[in-house]
């Protein structure tokens, strides 16, 4: 698996809901149990970085993120802020393996066994190029993508489209059932309240 799969972290967002923590806050650098969120996700994807560097989509604080992998910025061919799909396009463009495993930076509790679950599912759908996680609800930014998706994604963005799930539907993406995992695995830490709740829970650090 490691020879065919590159790990990637999507962290180029605006973090608007975290603004109460600070005007220039960047989600991936927010502290959780003594480590920034990006460090948690990088630890999950570490087994994939032994063959090729971890890719990180970021648009600010590039030197900070470079400590954890190869930083890629949103492409300039799209005007204005394009949302997470622009980050996905940048990651796919930088990927040198056939497959790209993407985790959002605000899901620090996803274990490597989720990556393995994606890979096992992919083997049952050899003609599919896009897979996303489903656990009680869809998690469209927890993704396994074939790098051949990049040209179609570029066209989608150039048409002014921004909806992640809309693009995944066009790709006929497969929903990967993750109900074997506890629901806390897919917690999104988007607000100060989310972060405070996570800090108060007894999650053990993997770092």
XYZ file of N, CA, C and O in Angstrom:
828
model
N 0.826 -1.216 0.000
C 0.000 0.000 0.000
C 0.859 1.264 0.000
O 0.595 2.212 -0.738
N 1.900 1.289 0.846
C 2.693 2.509 0.993
C 3.358 2.957 -0.299
O 3.613 4.142 -0.497
N 3.652 2.000 -1.207
C 4.319 2.356 -2.459
C 3.358 3.003 -3.454
O 3.800 3.636 -4.417
N 2.060 2.843 -3.254
C 1.066 3.337 -4.209
C 0.245 4.511 -3.678
O -0.590 5.043 -4.401
N 0.499 4.918 -2.447
C -0.396 5.864 -1.766
C 0.396 6.975 -1.086
O 1.347 6.711 -0.341
N 0.001 8.219 -1.355
C 0.588 9.399 -0.705
C -0.410 9.954 0.301
O -1.596 10.084 0.004
N 0.070 10.290 1.497
C -0.775 10.917 2.503
C -0.821 12.423 2.325
O 0.171 13.042 1.914
N -1.973 13.013 2.617
C -2.136 14.455 2.426
C -3.047 15.034 3.501
O -3.996 14.379 3.946
N -2.751 16.257 3.907
C -3.548 16.976 4.903
C -4.113 18.232 4.260
O -3.382 19.023 3.662
N -5.415 18.398 4.398
C -6.096 19.571 3.840
C -6.273 20.604 4.948
O -7.029 20.404 5.890
N -5.541 21.717 4.849
C -5.571 22.696 5.930
C -5.500 24.123 5.424
O -4.989 25.000 6.094
N -6.030 24.376 4.233
C -5.906 25.707 3.656
C -7.113 26.597 3.825
O -7.273 27.584 3.114
N -7.993 26.267 4.781
C -9.237 27.007 4.930
C -9.091 28.337 5.646
O -8.016 28.707 6.115
N -10.219 29.053 5.763
C -10.234 30.386 6.362
C -10.418 30.364 7.882
O -10.203 31.374 8.547
N -10.887 29.233 8.435
C -11.070 29.079 9.889
C -11.931 30.186 10.480
O -11.666 30.678 11.573
N -12.994 30.559 9.783
C -13.825 31.681 10.236
C -14.465 31.410 11.599
O -14.597 32.312 12.422
N -14.877 30.156 11.832
C -15.563 29.857 13.088
C -14.626 29.809 14.282
O -15.065 29.744 15.429
N -13.320 29.878 14.025
C -12.349 29.926 15.121
C -11.868 31.347 15.405
O -10.992 31.542 16.242
N -12.436 32.334 14.715
C -11.983 33.710 14.896
C -12.030 34.206 16.344
O -11.203 35.045 16.723
N -12.983 33.731 17.189
C -12.942 34.178 18.591
C -11.634 33.856 19.313
O -11.302 34.492 20.321
N -10.873 32.885 18.814
C -9.593 32.529 19.440
C -8.465 33.475 19.022
O -7.411 33.487 19.639
N -8.694 34.255 17.974
C -7.659 35.163 17.496
C -7.910 35.531 16.051
O -8.362 34.700 15.261
N -7.605 36.758 15.690
C -7.940 37.265 14.361
C -7.261 36.481 13.247
O -7.853 36.213 12.208
N -6.004 36.106 13.447
C -5.235 35.436 12.402
C -5.024 33.955 12.699
O -4.030 33.360 12.260
N -5.951 33.368 13.418
C -5.817 31.963 13.796
C -5.813 31.068 12.563
O -6.519 31.332 11.593
N -4.986 30.044 12.576
C -4.979 29.050 11.516
C -5.298 27.700 12.157
O -4.643 27.284 13.105
N -6.322 27.044 11.636
C -6.883 25.865 12.308
C -5.827 24.795 12.596
O -5.782 24.224 13.679
N -4.998 24.511 11.636
C -4.032 23.434 11.804
C -2.996 23.674 12.873
O -2.331 22.734 13.323
N -2.840 24.927 13.300
C -1.834 25.267 14.303
C -2.432 25.453 15.694
O -1.714 25.778 16.640
N -3.728 25.231 15.832
C -4.381 25.321 17.134
C -3.917 24.166 18.012
O -3.813 23.019 17.572
N -3.646 24.468 19.279
C -3.120 23.465 20.206
C -4.209 22.526 20.711
O -5.312 22.948 21.065
N -3.876 21.236 20.756
C -4.727 20.225 21.379
C -3.815 19.276 22.148
O -3.007 18.561 21.553
N -3.942 19.276 23.469
C -3.112 18.428 24.330
C -1.620 18.617 24.056
O -0.856 17.649 23.999
N -1.211 19.866 23.851
C 0.201 20.173 23.702
C 0.769 20.032 22.308
O 1.964 20.253 22.100
N -0.064 19.686 21.327
C 0.384 19.541 19.948
C -0.601 20.250 19.015
O -1.807 20.232 19.270
N -0.108 20.870 17.941
C -1.041 21.475 16.969
C -1.829 20.388 16.247
O -1.377 19.246 16.118
N -3.005 20.745 15.772
C -3.854 19.769 15.090
C -3.132 19.095 13.927
O -3.295 17.894 13.688
N -2.306 19.856 13.197
C -1.613 19.271 12.061
C -0.694 18.140 12.500
O -0.511 17.148 11.774
N -0.126 18.223 13.697
C 0.765 17.166 14.174
C 0.008 15.873 14.433
O 0.535 14.774 14.211
N -1.228 15.997 14.916
C -2.044 14.809 15.142
C -2.312 14.068 13.829
O -2.171 12.847 13.738
N -2.724 14.819 12.807
C -3.055 14.194 11.525
C -1.794 13.672 10.840
O -1.805 12.600 10.220
N -0.690 14.404 10.971
C 0.578 13.940 10.402
C 1.005 12.624 11.041
O 1.549 11.741 10.355
N 0.749 12.461 12.328
C 1.090 11.206 13.004
C 0.260 10.048 12.464
O 0.757 8.933 12.293
N -1.013 10.306 12.186
C -1.863 9.268 11.597
C -1.312 8.804 10.256
O -1.265 7.597 9.968
N -0.878 9.743 9.435
C -0.442 9.429 8.072
C 1.040 9.084 7.973
O 1.539 8.804 6.879
N 1.738 9.065 9.109
C 3.182 8.824 9.113
C 3.591 7.535 8.401
O 4.623 7.517 7.712
N 2.831 6.430 8.521
C 3.255 5.217 7.800
C 3.343 5.390 6.288
O 4.073 4.652 5.624
N 2.619 6.375 5.747
C 2.651 6.606 4.308
C 3.811 7.496 3.880
O 4.109 7.596 2.686
N 4.438 8.178 4.832
C 5.490 9.143 4.496
C 6.876 8.509 4.474
O 7.873 9.211 4.310
N 6.963 7.192 4.620
C 8.260 6.529 4.581
C 8.790 6.395 3.145
O 9.990 6.293 2.933
N 7.885 6.388 2.162
C 8.280 6.242 0.767
C 8.256 7.567 0.003
O 9.050 7.768 -0.909
N 7.341 8.461 0.366
C 7.234 9.766 -0.276
C 6.746 10.766 0.760
O 6.105 10.392 1.730
N 7.063 12.042 0.581
C 6.718 13.022 1.615
C 5.220 13.221 1.780
O 4.455 13.091 0.812
N 4.831 13.508 2.996
C 3.462 13.908 3.276
C 3.196 15.246 2.600
O 4.029 16.155 2.654
N 2.043 15.380 1.953
C 1.660 16.633 1.306
C 0.709 17.403 2.214
O -0.183 16.817 2.828
N 0.895 18.715 2.285
C 0.051 19.563 3.130
C -0.434 20.747 2.306
O 0.367 21.530 1.790
N -1.749 20.866 2.177
C -2.340 22.013 1.496
C -2.476 23.148 2.499
O -3.220 23.039 3.478
N -1.754 24.238 2.276
C -1.790 25.381 3.191
C -1.583 26.663 2.400
O -0.888 26.671 1.384
N -2.166 27.752 2.897
C -2.032 29.043 2.236
C -1.472 30.130 3.143
O -1.248 31.254 2.705
N -1.256 29.778 4.419
C -0.647 30.711 5.369
C 0.316 29.924 6.249
O 0.247 28.693 6.339
N 1.227 30.647 6.913
C 2.153 30.028 7.868
C 2.866 28.830 7.244
O 2.979 27.755 7.840
N 3.365 29.049 6.042
C 3.917 27.943 5.270
C 5.125 27.305 5.945
O 5.306 26.075 5.882
N 5.958 28.099 6.596
C 7.138 27.551 7.261
C 6.750 26.653 8.424
O 7.424 25.648 8.691
N 5.678 27.001 9.114
C 5.208 26.160 10.224
C 4.755 24.804 9.709
O 5.096 23.756 10.273
N 3.999 24.805 8.627
C 3.504 23.549 8.077
C 4.608 22.728 7.417
O 4.536 21.491 7.375
N 5.641 23.395 6.921
C 6.732 22.686 6.252
C 7.468 21.754 7.206
O 8.165 20.829 6.762
N 7.318 21.968 8.500
C 7.931 21.075 9.489
C 7.344 19.669 9.405
O 7.988 18.688 9.807
N 6.135 19.553 8.857
C 5.434 18.269 8.852
C 5.376 17.603 7.478
O 4.969 16.444 7.377
N 5.763 18.307 6.431
C 5.719 17.700 5.100
C 5.942 18.724 4.009
O 6.383 19.855 4.264
N 5.646 18.344 2.800
C 5.795 19.217 1.626
C 4.539 20.067 1.465
O 3.445 19.546 1.256
N 4.686 21.371 1.559
C 3.552 22.287 1.512
C 3.224 22.631 0.062
O 4.119 22.957 -0.738
N 1.944 22.574 -0.272
C 1.463 23.017 -1.588
C 0.372 24.058 -1.370
O -0.465 23.918 -0.490
N 0.399 25.117 -2.151
C -0.583 26.189 -2.049
C -1.644 26.068 -3.133
O -1.437 25.408 -4.161
N -2.779 26.733 -2.905
C -3.834 26.751 -3.909
C -3.278 27.311 -5.212
O -2.519 28.287 -5.210
N -3.634 26.740 -6.339
C -3.112 27.213 -7.629
C -3.621 28.596 -7.972
O -4.752 28.967 -7.641
N -2.806 29.358 -8.673
C -3.174 30.728 -9.046
C -4.061 30.771 -10.285
O -4.531 31.851 -10.662
N -4.276 29.628 -10.926
C -5.113 29.637 -12.127
C -6.583 29.888 -11.798
O -7.374 30.195 -12.690
N -6.950 29.756 -10.513
C -8.315 30.038 -10.086
C -8.311 31.346 -9.304
O -7.531 31.521 -8.372
N -9.172 32.274 -9.655
C -9.197 33.577 -8.996
C -9.990 33.505 -7.703
O -11.026 32.833 -7.629
N -9.481 34.224 -6.671
C -10.192 34.285 -5.405
C -10.090 32.986 -4.620
O -9.470 32.012 -5.042
N -10.737 32.985 -3.448
C -10.726 31.796 -2.602
C -11.730 30.781 -3.132
O -12.909 31.075 -3.290
N -11.266 29.578 -3.400
C -12.087 28.570 -4.056
C -12.605 27.491 -3.103
O -13.299 26.576 -3.542
N -12.256 27.578 -1.820
C -12.693 26.558 -0.894
C -11.813 25.315 -0.947
O -10.755 25.303 -1.599
N -12.229 24.242 -0.305
C -11.365 23.062 -0.174
C -11.045 22.358 -1.482
O -10.019 21.672 -1.577
N -11.883 22.507 -2.501
C -11.589 21.815 -3.755
C -10.306 22.325 -4.415
O -9.604 21.562 -5.077
N -9.995 23.596 -4.228
C -8.735 24.119 -4.774
C -7.554 23.461 -4.079
O -6.543 23.140 -4.717
N -7.677 23.256 -2.770
C -6.632 22.541 -2.042
C -6.494 21.108 -2.509
O -5.380 20.593 -2.664
N -7.629 20.460 -2.756
C -7.587 19.091 -3.269
C -6.897 19.034 -4.629
O -6.101 18.130 -4.904
N -7.194 20.023 -5.483
C -6.558 20.052 -6.796
C -5.040 20.218 -6.651
O -4.262 19.554 -7.352
N -4.618 21.093 -5.751
C -3.181 21.294 -5.535
C -2.518 20.008 -5.058
O -1.415 19.659 -5.495
N -3.190 19.291 -4.161
C -2.640 18.036 -3.639
C -2.555 16.975 -4.730
O -1.548 16.277 -4.855
N -3.610 16.846 -5.524
C -3.600 15.872 -6.615
C -2.500 16.198 -7.632
O -1.843 15.299 -8.162
N -2.298 17.478 -7.890
C -1.282 17.888 -8.861
C 0.126 17.578 -8.367
O 1.032 17.310 -9.171
N 0.319 17.614 -7.046
C 1.642 17.356 -6.469
C 1.886 15.878 -6.206
O 3.026 15.474 -5.941
N 0.848 15.073 -6.275
C 0.953 13.651 -5.952
C 1.733 12.909 -7.031
O 1.458 13.051 -8.218
N 2.694 12.085 -6.612
C 3.502 11.314 -7.569
C 3.170 9.825 -7.546
O 3.729 9.062 -8.343
N 2.289 9.408 -6.656
C 1.825 8.024 -6.646
C 0.451 7.965 -7.315
O -0.158 8.993 -7.604
N -0.047 6.762 -7.530
C -1.343 6.624 -8.189
C -2.487 7.145 -7.324
O -3.465 7.688 -7.843
N -2.350 6.992 -6.005
C -3.454 7.300 -5.096
C -3.048 8.321 -4.043
O -1.885 8.390 -3.636
N -4.048 9.085 -3.609
C -3.860 10.134 -2.611
C -4.873 9.925 -1.481
O -6.077 9.846 -1.733
N -4.376 9.836 -0.252
C -5.238 9.724 0.918
C -5.283 11.060 1.627
O -4.267 11.561 2.096
N -6.469 11.679 1.679
C -6.629 13.033 2.215
C -7.389 12.986 3.529
O -8.444 12.351 3.633
N -6.854 13.683 4.532
C -7.563 13.889 5.787
C -7.613 15.387 6.080
O -6.607 16.084 5.904
N -8.755 15.904 6.536
C -8.819 17.312 6.943
C -8.041 17.517 8.241
O -8.001 16.626 9.092
N -7.475 18.686 8.405
C -6.664 18.950 9.589
C -7.500 19.052 10.863
O -6.964 18.967 11.969
N -8.827 19.205 10.714
C -9.666 19.340 11.903
C -10.259 18.006 12.367
O -11.198 17.965 13.138
N -9.688 16.877 11.883
C -10.110 15.548 12.348
C -8.907 14.839 12.964
O -8.385 13.868 12.396
N -8.456 15.274 14.138
C -7.203 14.750 14.699
C -7.282 13.342 15.262
O -6.246 12.764 15.588
N -8.485 12.770 15.380
C -8.608 11.473 16.026
C -8.798 10.314 15.056
O -9.079 9.190 15.464
N -8.667 10.580 13.769
C -8.768 9.507 12.776
C -7.523 8.619 12.886
O -6.401 9.101 12.768
N -7.678 7.312 13.111
C -6.526 6.407 13.196
C -6.105 5.882 11.832
O -6.853 5.986 10.849
N -4.939 5.277 11.768
C -4.447 4.740 10.502
C -5.314 3.594 10.008
O -5.355 3.319 8.801
N -6.035 2.935 10.881
C -6.918 1.848 10.461
C -8.026 2.341 9.528
O -8.559 1.566 8.728
N -8.371 3.621 9.598
C -9.319 4.196 8.637
C -8.698 4.205 7.236
O -9.368 3.891 6.240
N -7.432 4.563 7.146
C -6.724 4.528 5.867
C -6.729 3.104 5.309
O -6.980 2.880 4.115
N -6.455 2.140 6.170
C -6.449 0.746 5.741
C -7.831 0.308 5.259
O -7.946 -0.451 4.296
N -8.878 0.801 5.929
C -10.242 0.484 5.518
C -10.525 1.026 4.111
O -11.136 0.355 3.279
N -10.074 2.242 3.838
C -10.211 2.813 2.496
C -9.533 1.915 1.466
O -10.094 1.626 0.405
N -8.304 1.510 1.769
C -7.521 0.738 0.807
C -8.158 -0.624 0.544
O -8.175 -1.094 -0.597
N -8.684 -1.243 1.574
C -9.366 -2.527 1.408
C -10.609 -2.371 0.537
O -10.895 -3.221 -0.322
N -11.355 -1.281 0.737
C -12.550 -1.036 -0.070
C -12.183 -0.782 -1.524
O -12.845 -1.273 -2.445
N -11.129 -0.030 -1.744
C -10.681 0.272 -3.109
C -10.403 -1.013 -3.891
O -10.708 -1.100 -5.091
N -9.841 -2.016 -3.226
C -9.509 -3.255 -3.922
C -10.752 -3.978 -4.438
O -10.670 -4.777 -5.368
N -11.917 -3.668 -3.854
C -13.164 -4.292 -4.301
C -13.845 -3.501 -5.420
O -14.821 -3.957 -6.003
N -13.344 -2.282 -5.682
C -13.911 -1.420 -6.723
C -12.777 -0.946 -7.641
O -12.429 0.241 -7.658
N -12.188 -1.834 -8.396
C -10.983 -1.479 -9.160
C -11.185 -0.393 -10.210
O -10.220 0.235 -10.634
N -12.425 -0.153 -10.650
C -12.665 0.855 -11.683
C -13.011 2.224 -11.109
O -13.107 3.206 -11.855
N -13.205 2.315 -9.796
C -13.564 3.584 -9.165
C -12.312 4.413 -8.861
O -11.239 3.863 -8.562
N -12.469 5.741 -8.923
C -11.332 6.641 -8.708
C -11.491 7.517 -7.482
O -10.555 8.252 -7.138
N -12.651 7.485 -6.812
C -12.886 8.377 -5.677
C -13.708 7.657 -4.607
O -14.692 6.982 -4.912
N -13.285 7.814 -3.350
C -13.937 7.183 -2.213
C -13.998 8.197 -1.073
O -13.059 8.978 -0.878
N -15.098 8.193 -0.313
C -15.203 9.088 0.832
C -15.799 8.332 2.018
O -16.474 7.312 1.852
N -15.543 8.833 3.225
C -15.965 8.150 4.441
C -17.429 8.441 4.758
O -17.928 9.549 4.530
N -18.098 7.437 5.320
C -19.466 7.613 5.810
C -19.580 6.956 7.186
O -19.284 5.775 7.342
N -19.952 7.752 8.172
C -20.180 7.248 9.528
C -21.287 8.090 10.146
O -21.039 9.191 10.625
N -22.497 7.598 10.116
C -23.688 8.317 10.566
C -24.033 9.460 9.619
O -25.193 9.768 9.395
N -23.026 10.091 9.073
C -23.220 11.086 8.015
C -22.027 11.002 7.079
O -21.032 10.326 7.358
N -22.116 11.692 5.963
C -21.009 11.694 5.011
C -19.883 12.604 5.492
O -20.125 13.662 6.078
N -18.669 12.192 5.222
C -17.478 12.999 5.508
C -16.724 13.178 4.188
O -15.743 12.475 3.908
N -17.189 14.106 3.344
C -16.685 14.195 1.972
C -15.245 14.668 1.835
O -14.683 14.578 0.738
N -14.631 15.168 2.910
C -13.234 15.584 2.819
C -12.282 14.559 3.421
O -11.076 14.792 3.472
N -12.812 13.448 3.873
C -11.991 12.296 4.254
C -12.008 11.365 3.051
O -12.976 10.630 2.831
N -10.967 11.417 2.253
C -11.023 10.943 0.868
C -9.852 10.058 0.467
O -8.715 10.266 0.921
N -10.137 9.130 -0.407
C -9.117 8.414 -1.167
C -9.382 8.710 -2.638
O -10.471 8.420 -3.142
N -8.401 9.320 -3.314
C -8.586 9.757 -4.701
C -7.463 9.238 -5.588
O -6.293 9.216 -5.178
N -7.817 8.858 -6.809
C -6.802 8.551 -7.809
C -6.357 9.867 -8.444
O -7.175 10.762 -8.685
N -5.071 9.990 -8.709
C -4.576 11.283 -9.205
C -5.118 11.640 -10.583
O -5.045 12.799 -11.005
N -5.689 10.669 -11.278
C -6.297 10.961 -12.582
C -7.560 11.803 -12.446
O -8.107 12.263 -13.462
N -8.029 12.032 -11.215
C -9.192 12.906 -10.996
C -8.868 14.381 -11.222
O -9.780 15.198 -11.363
N -7.589 14.728 -11.252
C -7.187 16.138 -11.270
C -7.750 16.931 -12.451
O -8.285 18.029 -12.255
N -7.668 16.452 -13.686
C -8.182 17.261 -14.799
C -9.674 17.566 -14.686
O -10.100 18.690 -14.969
N -10.459 16.584 -14.274
C -11.891 16.816 -14.125
C -12.158 17.831 -13.026
O -13.055 18.680 -13.150
N -11.381 17.759 -11.939
C -11.558 18.717 -10.850
C -11.217 20.131 -11.309
O -11.903 21.098 -10.952
N -10.180 20.272 -12.125
C -9.823 21.589 -12.657
C -10.965 22.159 -13.490
O -11.319 23.341 -13.366
N -11.565 21.336 -14.328
C -12.697 21.778 -15.145
C -13.872 22.192 -14.278
O -14.522 23.216 -14.525
N -14.144 21.417 -13.257
C -15.246 21.702 -12.327
C -15.056 23.072 -11.673
O -15.991 23.883 -11.589
N -13.838 23.365 -11.231
C -13.542 24.654 -10.603
C -13.621 25.795 -11.617
O -14.125 26.876 -11.322
N -13.121 25.571 -12.812
C -13.152 26.612 -13.841
C -14.570 26.948 -14.264
O -14.837 28.046 -14.753
N -15.494 26.030 -14.055
C -16.905 26.278 -14.334
C -17.590 27.042 -13.210
O -18.784 27.336 -13.303
N -16.835 27.379 -12.164
C -17.392 28.122 -11.041
C -18.044 27.251 -9.983
O -18.707 27.768 -9.075
N -17.876 25.955 -10.078
C -18.453 25.032 -9.104
C -17.548 24.946 -7.872
O -16.328 24.963 -7.982
N -18.187 24.810 -6.683
C -17.408 24.782 -5.442
C -17.818 23.652 -4.498
O -17.140 23.399 -3.525
N -18.935 22.993 -4.766
C -19.461 21.997 -3.835
C -18.650 20.701 -3.896
O -18.541 20.071 -4.952
N -18.094 20.328 -2.746
C -17.281 19.115 -2.686
C -18.118 17.897 -3.054
O -17.713 17.080 -3.888
N -19.298 17.782 -2.443
C -20.093 16.595 -2.689
C -20.645 16.576 -4.113
O -20.834 15.508 -4.696
N -20.869 17.751 -4.674
C -21.300 17.809 -6.064
C -20.253 17.208 -6.989
O -20.581 16.461 -7.920
N -18.995 17.533 -6.730
C -17.920 16.962 -7.538
C -17.806 15.455 -7.316
O -17.641 14.686 -8.270
N -17.914 15.025 -6.056
C -17.825 13.594 -5.767
C -18.951 12.822 -6.451
O -18.749 11.695 -6.923
N -20.124 13.423 -6.514
C -21.226 12.762 -7.212
C -20.919 12.603 -8.691
O -21.229 11.572 -9.293
N -20.301 13.620 -9.291
C -19.914 13.504 -10.696
C -18.878 12.405 -10.907
O -18.838 11.769 -11.957
N -18.043 12.176 -9.882
C -17.039 11.118 -9.955
C -17.619 9.744 -9.631
O -16.901 8.737 -9.698
N -18.915 9.714 -9.277
C -19.557 8.478 -8.834
C -18.766 7.845 -7.693
O -18.499 6.634 -7.655
N -18.379 8.690 -6.750
C -17.548 8.261 -5.622
C -18.269 7.228 -4.762
O -19.488 7.291 -4.572
N -17.504 6.301 -4.234
C -18.021 5.241 -3.381
C -17.958 5.686 -1.918
O -16.919 6.177 -1.453
N -19.066 5.532 -1.191
C -19.088 5.816 0.239
C -18.541 4.605 0.986
O -19.053 3.491 0.838
N -17.505 4.808 1.779
C -16.876 3.719 2.526
C -17.485 3.666 3.925
O -17.391 4.631 4.692
N -18.106 2.550 4.244
C -18.781 2.384 5.531
C -17.738 2.298 6.647
O -16.894 1.407 6.657
N -17.806 3.244 7.596
C -16.859 3.314 8.700
C -17.520 3.039 10.046
O -16.995 3.432 11.093
N -18.661 2.354 10.048
C -19.384 2.154 11.295
C -18.675 1.231 12.278
O -19.087 1.122 13.434
N -17.624 0.561 11.845
C -16.846 -0.257 12.768
C -16.058 0.597 13.754
O -15.574 0.099 14.771
N -15.939 1.898 13.463
C -15.187 2.810 14.322
C -16.128 3.580 15.238
O -17.290 3.816 14.899
N -15.600 4.005 16.377
C -16.367 4.851 17.278
C -16.624 6.203 16.615
O -15.796 6.696 15.838
N -17.752 6.814 16.924
C -18.133 8.080 16.288
C -17.129 9.194 16.563
O -16.986 10.126 15.764
N -16.429 9.124 17.701
C -15.464 10.182 18.040
C -14.309 10.261 17.044
O -13.637 11.290 16.949
N -14.084 9.186 16.287
C -12.994 9.165 15.312
C -13.146 10.297 14.292
O -12.157 10.881 13.852
N -14.380 10.623 13.931
C -14.616 11.606 12.875
C -15.068 12.960 13.417
O -15.667 13.751 12.681
N -14.752 13.246 14.664
C -15.085 14.556 15.218
C -14.376 15.657 14.439
O -13.167 15.591 14.202
N -15.123 16.669 14.037
C -14.556 17.858 13.394
C -14.439 18.963 14.433
O -15.433 19.325 15.064
N -13.247 19.493 14.591
C -13.015 20.568 15.557
C -13.031 21.898 14.812
O -12.000 22.383 14.340
N -14.216 22.475 14.698
C -14.405 23.680 13.891
C -14.582 24.957 14.700
O -14.410 26.049 14.169
N -14.977 24.826 15.962
C -15.311 25.985 16.779
C -14.530 25.945 18.083
O -14.011 24.890 18.484
N -14.433 27.075 18.797
C -13.804 27.053 20.116
C -14.460 26.053 21.056
O -13.776 25.418 21.871
N -15.769 25.889 20.937
C -16.479 24.928 21.793
C -16.054 23.502 21.474
O -15.870 22.679 22.384
N -15.897 23.196 20.182
C -15.431 21.861 19.789
C -14.060 21.564 20.391
O -13.805 20.472 20.905
N -13.176 22.540 20.316
C -11.828 22.359 20.844
C -11.844 22.166 22.350
O -11.144 21.300 22.894
N -12.637 22.960 23.037
C -12.696 22.847 24.491
C -13.255 21.494 24.902
O -12.753 20.864 25.841
N -14.281 21.029 24.209
C -14.841 19.712 24.523
C -13.811 18.612 24.299
O -13.707 17.667 25.091
N -13.038 18.731 23.218
C -12.015 17.726 22.926
C -10.925 17.741 23.982
O -10.421 16.688 24.389
N -10.562 18.921 24.453
C -9.513 19.026 25.472
C -9.943 18.406 26.795
O -9.115 17.924 27.569
N -11.238 18.434 27.062
C -11.745 17.915 28.323
C -11.973 16.408 28.298
O -12.135 15.792 29.343
N -11.982 15.822 27.116
C -12.186 14.384 27.021
C -10.862 13.648 27.151
O -9.781 14.190 26.895
N -10.936 12.402 27.537
C -9.740 11.617 27.839
C -9.212 10.907 26.601
O -9.118 9.680 26.549
N -8.856 11.690 25.572
C -8.247 11.102 24.388
C -6.742 10.939 24.673
O -6.117 11.847 25.204
N -6.182 9.804 24.336
C -4.742 9.588 24.544
C -3.985 10.023 23.294
O -4.376 9.675 22.183
N -2.902 10.767 23.494
C -2.105 11.243 22.377
C -1.358 10.085 21.722
O -0.861 9.189 22.383
N -1.274 10.137 20.391
C -0.492 9.129 19.663
C 0.889 9.665 19.338
O 1.664 9.027 18.640
N 1.209 10.878 19.820
C 2.486 11.509 19.429
C 3.551 11.257 20.457
O 3.299 11.130 21.638
